[in-house]
Amino acid sequence: MDFFSKAARKSPWLYRINAGSCNGCDVELATTACIPRYDVERLGCQYCGSPKHADIVLITGPLTARVKDKVLRVYDEIPDPKVTVAVGICPISGGVFRESYAIEGPIDRYLPVDVNVPGCPPRPQAIIEGIAKAIEIWAKRA
Amino acid sequence: MAFLKILFDNLRKGPATEAFPFGEAATPDAYRGKVTFDETNCVGCNMCEHVCAGGAIRFSEQEDGLHFLIWHNTCISCGLCAHYCPTKAIKLSNDWHLSHLQEEKYEQVDHAVVPYRHCTSCGERLQPGGPMLHQLAFKGTNPRSQRLMNMCPDCRRKASYSGEAL
Ligand code: SF4
Ligand code: SF4
Ligand code: SF4
């Protein structure tokens, strides 16, 4: 088991939750993985498709009222310990949707956030910078 | 044999992946990143606050001057503030290194005080106005315009009429 936890410390799985984003941030997240120019996997991490496998969770969007319960349910399925990254100003502050009747965010009202990556959307390099910070936290927490 | 050419081209060009975060990332000069504010040229028109799409800017009038506050965590880098600012006191830099830990969330703030001016003749409080406003209003500077600019409207009228500003 020791071997596995040591390995896990170096190679976290990334997981993405869209909490009602406009898709701008999600496109930038996709570019970090799919475009060789950015290639987030150099940092030893990889996107996965299931919350059960996730170590670092990247959340986009302002947490709309409609999607809130579903987001919290998926978030709860991610095993602890985990590192949470808010990508874009939407989850951080609500951004342009701040104080709207349809918004339940900012996301840290409901979830413990570790790293914030502001921008609307943040450029891929800024997301990679945020993920690098999350990996540092993950190495201590795992 | 076309693959040989591709292989050769790829070897010649080197990796397509940017070095960041292990090296510098190329950033265009015109990249819209963190907002910067220059209190010496702000005229306190509040236009930036009015047009700000993310509601990131707040001005408040206080004794020592106009207090400017921006919270970068709700700025969408739209550039409207810079576009509408008459004196270009507010601008967007190409700094995009904004990611931070949660503990620092509410420290992503810039604060500045834009001092009021006072009429050089009667001492009445005037809206702020820096050298850039002077340039724009008088299309250049000269000692006379400089003197008139730092007076309240009443004193300016008197000075112009009496000819003492000439
Ligand atoms: S931060 Fe901007 S780009 Fe990202 S989801 Fe919100 S509105 Fe869209
Ligand atoms: S760039 Fe847009 S959102 Fe940011 S401070 Fe200026 S007007 Fe506001
Ligand atoms: S920064 Fe520019 S737009 Fe904003 S109050 Fe000052 S002069 Fe007006």
mmCIF file of C-alpha atoms and ligand atoms in Angstrom:
data_model
loop_
_atom_site.group_PDB
_atom_site.id
_atom_site.type_symbol
_atom_site.label_atom_id
_atom_site.label_comp_id
_atom_site.label_asym_id
_atom_site.label_seq_id
_atom_site.Cartn_x
_atom_site.Cartn_y
_atom_site.Cartn_z
ATOM 1 C CA MET A 1 0.000 0.000 0.000
ATOM 2 C CA ASP A 2 2.891 2.239 0.766
ATOM 3 C CA PHE A 3 4.082 1.895 -2.803
ATOM 4 C CA PHE A 4 0.666 2.921 -4.119
ATOM 5 C CA SER A 5 0.336 5.983 -1.925
ATOM 6 C CA LYS A 6 3.827 7.088 -2.908
ATOM 7 C CA ALA A 7 2.939 6.687 -6.573
ATOM 8 C CA ALA A 8 -0.390 8.485 -6.102
ATOM 9 C CA ARG A 9 1.411 11.440 -4.579
ATOM 10 C CA LYS A 10 3.314 11.941 -7.825
ATOM 11 C CA SER A 11 0.544 11.275 -10.319
ATOM 12 C CA PRO A 12 -2.814 12.723 -9.357
ATOM 13 C CA TRP A 13 -5.899 12.321 -11.509
ATOM 14 C CA LEU A 14 -7.640 15.487 -12.593
ATOM 15 C CA TYR A 15 -11.393 15.695 -12.745
ATOM 16 C CA ARG A 16 -13.564 18.447 -14.117
ATOM 17 C CA ILE A 17 -16.944 19.647 -12.847
ATOM 18 C CA ASN A 18 -18.954 22.170 -14.809
ATOM 19 C CA ALA A 19 -21.095 24.086 -12.327
ATOM 20 C CA GLY A 20 -23.014 26.038 -14.947
ATOM 21 C CA SER A 21 -20.117 27.640 -16.772
ATOM 22 C CA CYS A 22 -20.524 29.412 -20.118
ATOM 23 C CA ASN A 23 -18.125 26.789 -21.504
ATOM 24 C CA GLY A 24 -15.328 29.331 -21.972
ATOM 25 C CA CYS A 25 -13.335 27.952 -19.069
ATOM 26 C CA ASP A 26 -14.109 24.379 -20.093
ATOM 27 C CA VAL A 27 -12.704 24.979 -23.554
ATOM 28 C CA GLU A 28 -9.509 26.325 -21.973
ATOM 29 C CA LEU A 29 -9.340 23.264 -19.717
ATOM 30 C CA ALA A 30 -9.722 21.021 -22.755
ATOM 31 C CA THR A 31 -6.872 22.823 -24.522
ATOM 32 C CA THR A 32 -4.540 22.156 -21.590
ATOM 33 C CA ALA A 33 -5.068 18.443 -22.157
ATOM 34 C CA CYS A 34 -5.659 18.143 -25.898
ATOM 35 C CA ILE A 35 -3.299 20.660 -27.466
ATOM 36 C CA PRO A 36 0.365 19.612 -27.537
ATOM 37 C CA ARG A 37 1.385 23.239 -27.118
ATOM 38 C CA TYR A 38 0.212 23.205 -23.472
ATOM 39 C CA ASP A 39 0.175 19.510 -22.524
ATOM 40 C CA VAL A 40 -0.726 19.445 -18.837
ATOM 41 C CA GLU A 41 0.327 15.790 -18.604
ATOM 42 C CA ARG A 42 3.962 16.875 -18.400
ATOM 43 C CA LEU A 43 3.211 17.622 -14.744
ATOM 44 C CA GLY A 44 2.439 13.967 -14.130
ATOM 45 C CA CYS A 45 -1.323 14.325 -14.011
ATOM 46 C CA GLN A 46 -4.090 13.190 -16.303
ATOM 47 C CA TYR A 47 -7.802 13.838 -16.700
ATOM 48 C CA CYS A 48 -10.080 10.998 -15.735
ATOM 49 C CA GLY A 49 -13.752 10.388 -16.436
ATOM 50 C CA SER A 50 -15.040 9.256 -13.069
ATOM 51 C CA PRO A 51 -15.304 11.185 -9.804
ATOM 52 C CA LYS A 52 -14.353 7.986 -7.965
ATOM 53 C CA HIS A 53 -10.842 8.172 -9.441
ATOM 54 C CA ALA A 54 -10.287 11.888 -8.990
ATOM 55 C CA ASP A 55 -7.637 13.516 -6.798
ATOM 56 C CA ILE A 56 -7.658 17.112 -8.022
ATOM 57 C CA VAL A 57 -11.019 18.543 -8.983
ATOM 58 C CA LEU A 58 -11.293 21.570 -11.257
ATOM 59 C CA ILE A 59 -14.584 23.419 -10.981
ATOM 60 C CA THR A 60 -15.820 25.956 -13.530
ATOM 61 C CA GLY A 61 -18.976 28.032 -13.487
ATOM 62 C CA PRO A 62 -20.800 30.120 -10.897
ATOM 63 C CA LEU A 63 -22.830 27.251 -9.351
ATOM 64 C CA THR A 64 -26.229 27.946 -10.835
ATOM 65 C CA ALA A 65 -29.285 27.200 -8.712
ATOM 66 C CA ARG A 66 -30.339 24.531 -11.176
ATOM 67 C CA VAL A 67 -27.087 22.583 -11.100
ATOM 68 C CA LYS A 68 -26.151 23.068 -7.443
ATOM 69 C CA ASP A 69 -27.466 19.807 -5.961
ATOM 70 C CA LYS A 70 -25.983 17.746 -8.775
ATOM 71 C CA VAL A 71 -22.579 19.388 -8.400
ATOM 72 C CA LEU A 72 -22.557 18.789 -4.652
ATOM 73 C CA ARG A 73 -23.560 15.166 -5.183
ATOM 74 C CA VAL A 74 -20.758 14.534 -7.674
ATOM 75 C CA TYR A 75 -18.300 16.388 -5.447
ATOM 76 C CA ASP A 76 -19.215 14.130 -2.520
ATOM 77 C CA GLU A 77 -18.440 11.082 -4.639
ATOM 78 C CA ILE A 78 -14.816 12.159 -4.963
ATOM 79 C CA PRO A 79 -12.865 10.307 -2.291
ATOM 80 C CA ASP A 80 -10.933 12.282 0.321
ATOM 81 C CA PRO A 81 -8.279 13.603 0.372
ATOM 82 C CA LYS A 82 -8.830 15.842 -2.620
ATOM 83 C CA VAL A 83 -7.676 19.240 -3.812
ATOM 84 C CA THR A 84 -10.213 21.681 -5.221
ATOM 85 C CA VAL A 85 -9.357 24.297 -7.820
ATOM 86 C CA ALA A 86 -11.785 27.035 -8.843
ATOM 87 C CA VAL A 87 -11.142 27.859 -12.507
ATOM 88 C CA GLY A 88 -12.356 31.215 -13.811
ATOM 89 C CA ILE A 89 -13.802 34.096 -11.849
ATOM 90 C CA CYS A 90 -17.282 32.505 -11.959
ATOM 91 C CA PRO A 91 -16.686 29.974 -9.173
ATOM 92 C CA ILE A 92 -14.446 32.422 -7.275
ATOM 93 C CA SER A 93 -16.777 35.407 -7.075
ATOM 94 C CA GLY A 94 -19.682 34.845 -9.445
ATOM 95 C CA GLY A 95 -18.032 37.112 -12.015
ATOM 96 C CA VAL A 96 -20.496 38.840 -14.319
ATOM 97 C CA PHE A 97 -23.295 36.756 -12.802
ATOM 98 C CA ARG A 98 -22.587 37.913 -9.262
ATOM 99 C CA GLU A 99 -25.724 38.523 -7.189
ATOM 100 C CA SER A 100 -28.003 37.041 -9.833
ATOM 101 C CA TYR A 101 -31.136 35.277 -8.590
ATOM 102 C CA ALA A 102 -30.084 32.158 -10.517
ATOM 103 C CA ILE A 103 -26.658 31.849 -8.870
ATOM 104 C CA GLU A 104 -25.889 30.008 -5.653
ATOM 105 C CA GLY A 105 -22.139 30.662 -5.740
ATOM 106 C CA PRO A 106 -19.444 31.683 -5.040
ATOM 107 C CA ILE A 107 -18.536 28.050 -4.812
ATOM 108 C CA ASP A 108 -16.655 28.361 -1.512
ATOM 109 C CA ARG A 109 -20.003 28.821 0.237
ATOM 110 C CA TYR A 110 -20.536 25.083 -0.252
ATOM 111 C CA LEU A 111 -17.163 23.468 -0.955
ATOM 112 C CA PRO A 112 -13.688 23.904 0.517
ATOM 113 C CA VAL A 113 -11.614 25.508 -2.258
ATOM 114 C CA ASP A 114 -7.784 25.301 -2.209
ATOM 115 C CA VAL A 115 -6.599 27.196 -5.280
ATOM 116 C CA ASN A 116 -8.212 29.986 -7.306
ATOM 117 C CA VAL A 117 -7.365 30.651 -10.950
ATOM 118 C CA PRO A 118 -9.020 33.944 -11.921
ATOM 119 C CA GLY A 119 -9.603 35.013 -15.505
ATOM 120 C CA CYS A 120 -12.569 34.971 -17.817
ATOM 121 C CA PRO A 121 -11.473 32.543 -18.996
ATOM 122 C CA PRO A 122 -7.919 32.120 -17.665
ATOM 123 C CA ARG A 123 -5.447 31.314 -20.427
ATOM 124 C CA PRO A 124 -4.237 27.693 -20.572
ATOM 125 C CA GLN A 125 -0.863 28.624 -19.070
ATOM 126 C CA ALA A 126 -2.616 30.236 -16.092
ATOM 127 C CA ILE A 127 -4.648 27.057 -15.583
ATOM 128 C CA ILE A 128 -1.442 25.013 -15.713
ATOM 129 C CA GLU A 129 0.053 27.365 -13.112
ATOM 130 C CA GLY A 130 -2.968 26.745 -10.871
ATOM 131 C CA ILE A 131 -2.771 22.988 -11.395
ATOM 132 C CA ALA A 132 0.924 23.106 -10.451
ATOM 133 C CA LYS A 133 -0.069 24.777 -7.162
ATOM 134 C CA ALA A 134 -2.754 22.138 -6.631
ATOM 135 C CA ILE A 135 -0.226 19.350 -7.235
ATOM 136 C CA GLU A 136 2.019 20.844 -4.549
ATOM 137 C CA ILE A 137 -0.882 20.772 -2.095
ATOM 138 C CA TRP A 138 -1.792 17.264 -3.235
ATOM 139 C CA ALA A 139 1.745 15.995 -2.564
ATOM 140 C CA LYS A 140 1.415 17.136 1.040
ATOM 141 C CA ARG A 141 -2.130 15.941 1.517
ATOM 142 C CA ALA A 142 -2.078 12.526 -0.181
ATOM 143 C CA MET B 1 9.018 8.485 -48.119
ATOM 144 C CA ALA B 2 7.024 11.568 -47.100
ATOM 145 C CA PHE B 3 7.418 10.586 -43.452
ATOM 146 C CA LEU B 4 11.146 11.236 -43.659
ATOM 147 C CA LYS B 5 10.462 14.843 -44.512
ATOM 148 C CA ILE B 6 8.009 15.165 -41.595
ATOM 149 C CA LEU B 7 10.529 13.518 -39.284
ATOM 150 C CA PHE B 8 13.245 15.851 -40.438
ATOM 151 C CA ASP B 9 10.997 18.928 -40.128
ATOM 152 C CA ASN B 10 9.976 17.944 -36.608
ATOM 153 C CA LEU B 11 13.586 17.461 -35.563
ATOM 154 C CA ARG B 12 14.502 20.834 -36.993
ATOM 155 C CA LYS B 13 11.588 22.707 -35.369
ATOM 156 C CA GLY B 14 12.001 21.219 -31.924
ATOM 157 C CA PRO B 15 9.168 20.547 -29.497
ATOM 158 C CA ALA B 16 5.799 22.192 -30.112
ATOM 159 C CA THR B 17 5.051 22.267 -26.388
ATOM 160 C CA GLU B 18 5.640 25.514 -24.545
ATOM 161 C CA ALA B 19 8.176 25.297 -21.755
ATOM 162 C CA PHE B 20 5.813 26.813 -19.174
ATOM 163 C CA PRO B 21 5.733 26.145 -16.170
ATOM 164 C CA PHE B 22 9.384 25.066 -16.464
ATOM 165 C CA GLY B 23 10.243 28.170 -18.490
ATOM 166 C CA GLU B 24 8.708 31.436 -19.611
ATOM 167 C CA ALA B 25 5.447 31.504 -21.570
ATOM 168 C CA ALA B 26 5.142 33.810 -24.560
ATOM 169 C CA THR B 27 2.643 36.571 -23.830
ATOM 170 C CA PRO B 28 1.543 39.112 -26.440
ATOM 171 C CA ASP B 29 1.949 42.744 -25.352
ATOM 172 C CA ALA B 30 -1.728 43.342 -26.027
ATOM 173 C CA TYR B 31 -2.819 40.438 -23.838
ATOM 174 C CA ARG B 32 -5.552 41.625 -21.469
ATOM 175 C CA GLY B 33 -4.498 40.667 -17.964
ATOM 176 C CA LYS B 34 -4.346 42.361 -14.595
ATOM 177 C CA VAL B 35 -5.732 45.892 -14.416
ATOM 178 C CA THR B 36 -3.319 48.648 -13.399
ATOM 179 C CA PHE B 37 -4.289 52.028 -12.051
ATOM 180 C CA ASP B 38 -2.385 55.311 -12.117
ATOM 181 C CA GLU B 39 -3.753 57.651 -9.451
ATOM 182 C CA THR B 40 -1.766 60.631 -10.724
ATOM 183 C CA ASN B 41 -3.805 60.806 -13.922
ATOM 184 C CA CYS B 42 -7.246 59.743 -12.745
ATOM 185 C CA VAL B 43 -9.780 62.587 -12.925
ATOM 186 C CA GLY B 44 -12.410 60.849 -10.812
ATOM 187 C CA CYS B 45 -15.055 60.699 -13.517
ATOM 188 C CA ASN B 46 -16.145 57.233 -12.307
ATOM 189 C CA MET B 47 -16.645 56.087 -15.884
ATOM 190 C CA CYS B 48 -14.620 52.912 -15.295
ATOM 191 C CA GLU B 49 -16.809 51.979 -12.339
ATOM 192 C CA HIS B 50 -19.918 52.679 -14.397
ATOM 193 C CA VAL B 51 -18.950 50.496 -17.379
ATOM 194 C CA CYS B 52 -17.226 47.728 -15.420
ATOM 195 C CA ALA B 53 -18.899 44.523 -16.538
ATOM 196 C CA GLY B 54 -17.752 42.483 -13.571
ATOM 197 C CA GLY B 55 -18.476 45.149 -10.955
ATOM 198 C CA ALA B 56 -14.829 44.985 -9.904
ATOM 199 C CA ILE B 57 -14.251 48.708 -9.367
ATOM 200 C CA ARG B 58 -15.486 50.815 -6.451
ATOM 201 C CA PHE B 59 -14.885 54.485 -5.823
ATOM 202 C CA SER B 60 -15.669 56.157 -2.541
ATOM 203 C CA GLU B 61 -15.354 59.812 -1.663
ATOM 204 C CA GLN B 62 -13.435 60.388 1.527
ATOM 205 C CA GLU B 63 -11.745 63.311 3.261
ATOM 206 C CA ASP B 64 -8.270 62.718 1.849
ATOM 207 C CA GLY B 65 -9.418 61.997 -1.658
ATOM 208 C CA LEU B 66 -11.186 59.575 -3.897
ATOM 209 C CA HIS B 67 -10.539 55.974 -2.854
ATOM 210 C CA PHE B 68 -10.182 53.537 -5.741
ATOM 211 C CA LEU B 69 -10.596 49.832 -5.128
ATOM 212 C CA ILE B 70 -10.425 46.922 -7.542
ATOM 213 C CA TRP B 71 -10.960 43.258 -6.742
ATOM 214 C CA HIS B 72 -9.184 41.293 -9.453
ATOM 215 C CA ASN B 73 -11.181 38.168 -8.659
ATOM 216 C CA THR B 74 -14.273 39.549 -10.315
ATOM 217 C CA CYS B 75 -12.612 41.381 -13.214
ATOM 218 C CA ILE B 76 -13.307 39.718 -16.563
ATOM 219 C CA SER B 77 -10.474 41.567 -18.353
ATOM 220 C CA CYS B 78 -12.962 42.963 -20.834
ATOM 221 C CA GLY B 79 -10.991 46.194 -21.220
ATOM 222 C CA LEU B 80 -14.078 48.447 -21.060
ATOM 223 C CA CYS B 81 -12.572 50.505 -18.236
ATOM 224 C CA ALA B 82 -9.419 51.191 -20.261
ATOM 225 C CA HIS B 83 -11.446 51.927 -23.387
ATOM 226 C CA TYR B 84 -13.656 54.530 -21.715
ATOM 227 C CA CYS B 85 -11.091 56.122 -19.420
ATOM 228 C CA PRO B 86 -10.536 59.641 -20.809
ATOM 229 C CA THR B 87 -6.985 59.963 -19.479
ATOM 230 C CA LYS B 88 -5.956 56.304 -19.773
ATOM 231 C CA ALA B 89 -5.271 56.211 -16.051
ATOM 232 C CA ILE B 90 -6.664 52.694 -15.919
ATOM 233 C CA LYS B 91 -5.096 50.112 -18.190
ATOM 234 C CA LEU B 92 -4.776 46.381 -18.640
ATOM 235 C CA SER B 93 -1.306 44.927 -18.269
ATOM 236 C CA ASN B 94 -0.337 41.593 -19.785
ATOM 237 C CA ASP B 95 0.294 40.061 -16.351
ATOM 238 C CA TRP B 96 -1.702 36.840 -16.128
ATOM 239 C CA HIS B 97 0.009 35.239 -13.109
ATOM 240 C CA LEU B 98 -3.072 35.630 -10.973
ATOM 241 C CA SER B 99 -3.608 32.159 -9.544
ATOM 242 C CA HIS B 100 -3.461 32.076 -5.753
ATOM 243 C CA LEU B 101 -4.317 30.009 -2.725
ATOM 244 C CA GLN B 102 -7.756 30.294 -1.174
ATOM 245 C CA GLU B 103 -6.347 32.113 1.885
ATOM 246 C CA GLU B 104 -5.306 34.958 -0.431
ATOM 247 C CA LYS B 105 -8.664 35.240 -2.158
ATOM 248 C CA TYR B 106 -9.624 38.584 -0.641
ATOM 249 C CA GLU B 107 -6.101 39.967 -0.893
ATOM 250 C CA GLN B 108 -6.323 40.192 -4.688
ATOM 251 C CA VAL B 109 -7.188 43.828 -4.294
ATOM 252 C CA ASP B 110 -5.512 47.056 -5.366
ATOM 253 C CA HIS B 111 -6.250 50.231 -3.532
ATOM 254 C CA ALA B 112 -5.225 53.778 -4.367
ATOM 255 C CA VAL B 113 -6.132 57.252 -3.203
ATOM 256 C CA VAL B 114 -6.668 59.914 -5.831
ATOM 257 C CA PRO B 115 -6.016 63.206 -4.040
ATOM 258 C CA TYR B 116 -8.363 66.135 -4.510
ATOM 259 C CA ARG B 117 -6.981 69.400 -5.815
ATOM 260 C CA HIS B 118 -7.621 72.731 -4.178
ATOM 261 C CA CYS B 119 -8.246 76.000 -5.966
ATOM 262 C CA THR B 120 -4.997 77.966 -5.918
ATOM 263 C CA SER B 121 -6.951 81.167 -5.401
ATOM 264 C CA CYS B 122 -9.753 80.441 -2.903
ATOM 265 C CA GLY B 123 -8.825 76.951 -1.678
ATOM 266 C CA GLU B 124 -12.093 75.272 -2.623
ATOM 267 C CA ARG B 125 -11.910 71.523 -3.123
ATOM 268 C CA LEU B 126 -11.704 70.462 -6.772
ATOM 269 C CA GLN B 127 -12.133 67.150 -8.541
ATOM 270 C CA PRO B 128 -8.812 65.366 -9.118
ATOM 271 C CA GLY B 129 -7.031 66.142 -12.366
ATOM 272 C CA GLY B 130 -3.543 65.225 -13.389
ATOM 273 C CA PRO B 131 -1.142 66.249 -16.149
ATOM 274 C CA MET B 132 -2.926 64.072 -18.680
ATOM 275 C CA LEU B 133 -6.185 65.960 -18.238
ATOM 276 C CA HIS B 134 -4.266 69.167 -18.762
ATOM 277 C CA GLN B 135 -2.837 67.805 -21.999
ATOM 278 C CA LEU B 136 -6.257 66.727 -23.227
ATOM 279 C CA ALA B 137 -8.170 69.854 -22.232
ATOM 280 C CA PHE B 138 -5.690 72.432 -23.480
ATOM 281 C CA LYS B 139 -4.038 70.430 -26.275
ATOM 282 C CA GLY B 140 -0.653 71.067 -24.790
ATOM 283 C CA THR B 141 0.573 72.959 -21.779
ATOM 284 C CA ASN B 142 1.624 76.481 -21.052
ATOM 285 C CA PRO B 143 2.016 78.367 -17.768
ATOM 286 C CA ARG B 144 -1.271 80.181 -18.261
ATOM 287 C CA SER B 145 -3.353 77.066 -18.822
ATOM 288 C CA GLN B 146 -1.544 75.453 -15.925
ATOM 289 C CA ARG B 147 -2.605 78.279 -13.636
ATOM 290 C CA LEU B 148 -6.202 78.293 -14.858
ATOM 291 C CA MET B 149 -6.519 74.586 -14.560
ATOM 292 C CA ASN B 150 -5.848 74.585 -10.842
ATOM 293 C CA MET B 151 -8.544 77.148 -10.071
ATOM 294 C CA CYS B 152 -12.216 76.639 -9.347
ATOM 295 C CA PRO B 153 -14.605 77.786 -12.116
ATOM 296 C CA ASP B 154 -15.439 81.067 -10.319
ATOM 297 C CA CYS B 155 -11.837 82.098 -9.739
ATOM 298 C CA ARG B 156 -10.975 81.023 -13.278
ATOM 299 C CA ARG B 157 -13.657 83.292 -14.678
ATOM 300 C CA LYS B 158 -12.470 86.193 -12.526
ATOM 301 C CA ALA B 159 -8.844 85.626 -13.466
ATOM 302 C CA SER B 160 -9.677 85.445 -17.154
ATOM 303 C CA TYR B 161 -11.856 88.556 -17.015
ATOM 304 C CA SER B 162 -9.414 90.668 -15.077
ATOM 305 C CA GLY B 163 -6.634 89.569 -17.356
ATOM 306 C CA GLU B 164 -4.423 88.543 -14.474
ATOM 307 C CA ALA B 165 -4.136 85.046 -15.927
ATOM 308 C CA LEU B 166 -2.662 86.388 -19.168
HETATM 309 S S1 SF4 C 1 -15.206 32.763 -15.834
HETATM 310 FE FE1 SF4 C 1 -15.867 33.653 -17.778
HETATM 311 S S2 SF4 C 1 -15.283 32.139 -19.312
HETATM 312 FE FE2 SF4 C 1 -15.262 31.094 -17.324
HETATM 313 S S3 SF4 C 1 -17.292 30.209 -17.104
HETATM 314 FE FE3 SF4 C 1 -17.367 32.216 -16.134
HETATM 315 S S4 SF4 C 1 -18.133 33.604 -17.745
HETATM 316 FE FE4 SF4 C 1 -17.423 31.710 -18.746
HETATM 317 S S1 SF4 C 2 -11.388 44.999 -17.486
HETATM 318 FE FE1 SF4 C 2 -13.662 44.987 -17.485
HETATM 319 S S2 SF4 C 2 -14.213 43.834 -15.640
HETATM 320 FE FE2 SF4 C 2 -12.032 44.360 -15.423
HETATM 321 S S3 SF4 C 2 -12.028 46.253 -14.230
HETATM 322 FE FE3 SF4 C 2 -12.030 46.846 -16.402
HETATM 323 S S4 SF4 C 2 -14.208 47.109 -16.960
HETATM 324 FE FE4 SF4 C 2 -14.124 45.961 -15.012
HETATM 325 S S1 SF4 C 3 -9.609 55.682 -13.942
HETATM 326 FE FE1 SF4 C 3 -10.220 56.810 -15.760
HETATM 327 S S2 SF4 C 3 -12.390 56.287 -16.075
HETATM 328 FE FE2 SF4 C 3 -11.842 55.687 -13.971
HETATM 329 S S3 SF4 C 3 -12.448 57.481 -12.743
HETATM 330 FE FE3 SF4 C 3 -10.264 57.689 -13.225
HETATM 331 S S4 SF4 C 3 -10.245 58.945 -15.094
HETATM 332 FE FE4 SF4 C 3 -12.352 58.175 -14.863
#
